CSV table of C-alpha atoms in Angstrom, one decimal:
chain,number,residue,atom,x,y,z
A,61,MET,CA,-39.5,23.6,-69.0
A,62,VAL,CA,-41.9,26.4,-68.2
A,63,VAL,CA,-44.6,25.8,-65.6
A,64,GLN,CA,-47.9,27.6,-65.5
A,65,TRP,CA,-50.0,26.9,-62.5
A,66,TRP,CA,-53.8,27.6,-62.8
A,67,GLY,CA,-53.6,30.9,-64.5
A,68,GLY,CA,-50.7,32.2,-62.3
A,69,PRO,CA,-47.6,33.8,-63.6
A,70,VAL,CA,-45.3,31.7,-65.8
A,71,LEU,CA,-42.3,30.6,-63.8
A,72,PRO,CA,-39.0,30.6,-65.8
A,73,GLU,CA,-36.8,27.6,-65.6
A,74,ARG,CA,-34.3,27.7,-62.8
A,75,GLN,CA,-30.9,27.3,-64.1
A,76,GLU,CA,-28.3,26.6,-61.5
A,77,GLU,CA,-24.7,27.7,-62.0
A,78,PRO,CA,-22.2,24.8,-61.9
A,79,ALA,CA,-20.3,24.6,-58.6
A,80,PRO,CA,-16.9,26.2,-58.8
A,81,ALA,CA,-14.2,23.6,-59.2
A,82,ALA,CA,-12.8,24.2,-55.7
A,83,GLU,CA,-16.3,23.3,-54.2
A,84,ASN,CA,-16.9,20.3,-56.4
A,85,PRO,CA,-16.7,17.1,-54.3
A,86,MET,CA,-15.2,15.1,-57.2
A,87,VAL,CA,-12.4,17.7,-57.5
A,88,SER,CA,-11.7,17.4,-53.7
A,89,ALA,CA,-11.5,13.6,-54.0
A,90,LEU,CA,-9.2,13.8,-57.0
A,91,LEU,CA,-6.9,16.2,-55.2
A,92,GLN,CA,-6.7,13.8,-52.3
A,93,GLU,CA,-5.9,11.0,-54.6
A,94,ARG,CA,-3.3,13.1,-56.4
A,95,ALA,CA,-1.6,14.0,-53.1
A,96,GLY,CA,-1.3,10.3,-52.3
A,97,TYR,CA,0.2,9.4,-55.6
A,98,GLU,CA,2.6,12.4,-55.3
A,99,ALA,CA,3.7,11.3,-51.8
A,100,ARG,CA,4.5,7.8,-53.2
A,101,GLY,CA,6.3,9.2,-56.2
A,102,LEU,CA,3.9,7.8,-58.8
A,103,VAL,CA,4.3,10.5,-61.4
A,104,ASP,CA,2.4,8.7,-64.2
A,105,ARG,CA,-0.6,8.4,-61.9
A,106,VAL,CA,-0.3,12.0,-60.9
A,107,HIS,CA,-0.5,13.0,-64.5
A,108,GLN,CA,-3.6,10.8,-65.0
A,109,VAL,CA,-5.3,12.5,-62.1
A,110,ASP,CA,-4.3,15.9,-63.5
A,111,GLU,CA,-6.1,15.0,-66.7
A,112,ALA,CA,-9.2,14.0,-64.8
A,113,LEU,CA,-9.0,17.3,-62.8
A,114,ARG,CA,-8.9,19.3,-66.1
A,115,THR,CA,-12.2,17.6,-67.2
A,116,TYR,CA,-13.8,19.2,-64.1
A,117,GLY,CA,-12.4,22.7,-64.9
A,118,TYR,CA,-9.6,22.6,-62.3
A,119,GLU,CA,-6.1,23.4,-63.5
A,120,PRO,CA,-3.7,21.5,-61.1
A,121,ALA,CA,-0.4,23.1,-60.1
A,122,ASP,CA,2.6,21.7,-62.0
A,123,THR,CA,4.3,20.1,-59.1
A,124,ALA,CA,4.5,16.7,-60.8
A,125,GLY,CA,6.8,18.0,-63.5
A,126,LYS,CA,9.8,17.3,-61.3
A,127,GLY,CA,10.1,13.7,-62.5
A,128,ASP,CA,9.8,12.3,-65.9
A,129,ARG,CA,6.5,11.3,-67.5
A,130,ASP,CA,7.4,7.6,-67.6
A,131,GLY,CA,6.9,7.0,-63.9
A,132,GLY,CA,10.1,8.7,-62.5
A,133,GLN,CA,10.5,9.9,-59.0
A,134,LEU,CA,9.2,13.3,-57.9
């Protein structure tokens, strides 16, 4: 949307850059959730959170790969 105000200059749309993944509050919350699941050894849940993190552009470290994908221990 371009706004012109009483014959003044045309103001271009302000396009904000998306916040980097590390500064995104949702990514922070997911990382805390992931740490809790990892501490309890819930590998399947860790993998689910990893998928959610990827949707926000954050690539999690592969620390959950120590167990099996069927809910094994970390």
